[in-house]
Amino acid sequence: MPDKSKIVIWPLYFDAARSREEGRMISREYAIKEPNLDMIITASIKSGFKPEIEREKRHPRTWHRPEAAGRILVAKTGSKSAILKKIAGSLRAKYKKQAAVKRI
């Protein structure tokens, strides 16, 4: 269990295909389709955090899905929702750029 000075962030917090009941923690406006751990790591670094990566961990609800493996820990510098929203903003900006490139 991580210490109280860090928060746990799972990729499913940002998955637009999931409902809040299924684990999504941000609004659909900021959510993306099929986020993975590497995308979350990149977005957290761009948001100014220094994530600790734990690739072997699995979310308790989705322990049986190999694509849902991994989590990051970041220093608690404010509320969890504010940190998630900041990371989601970076994630969404990168995701929109990739979507625009694929259309061409």
PDB file of C-alpha atoms in Angstrom, residues 37 53-58 69-71:
ATOM      1  CA  LEU A  37      -0.231   2.923 -18.794  1.00  0.00           C
ATOM      2  CA  ILE A  53       5.555   3.272 -12.200  1.00  0.00           C
ATOM      3  CA  GLU A  54       4.229  -0.078 -11.041  1.00  0.00           C
ATOM      4  CA  ARG A  55       3.582  -2.163 -14.155  1.00  0.00           C
ATOM      5  CA  GLU A  56       2.848  -5.420 -12.320  1.00  0.00           C
ATOM      6  CA  LYS A  57      -0.076  -4.046 -10.278  1.00  0.00           C
ATOM      7  CA  ARG A  58      -3.661  -4.658 -11.376  1.00  0.00           C
ATOM      8  CA  ALA A  69      -2.290  -3.836 -15.865  1.00  0.00           C
ATOM      9  CA  GLY A  70      -0.233  -1.114 -14.229  1.00  0.00           C
ATOM     10  CA  ARG A  71      -0.614   2.009 -12.170  1.00  0.00           C
TER      11      ARG A  71
END
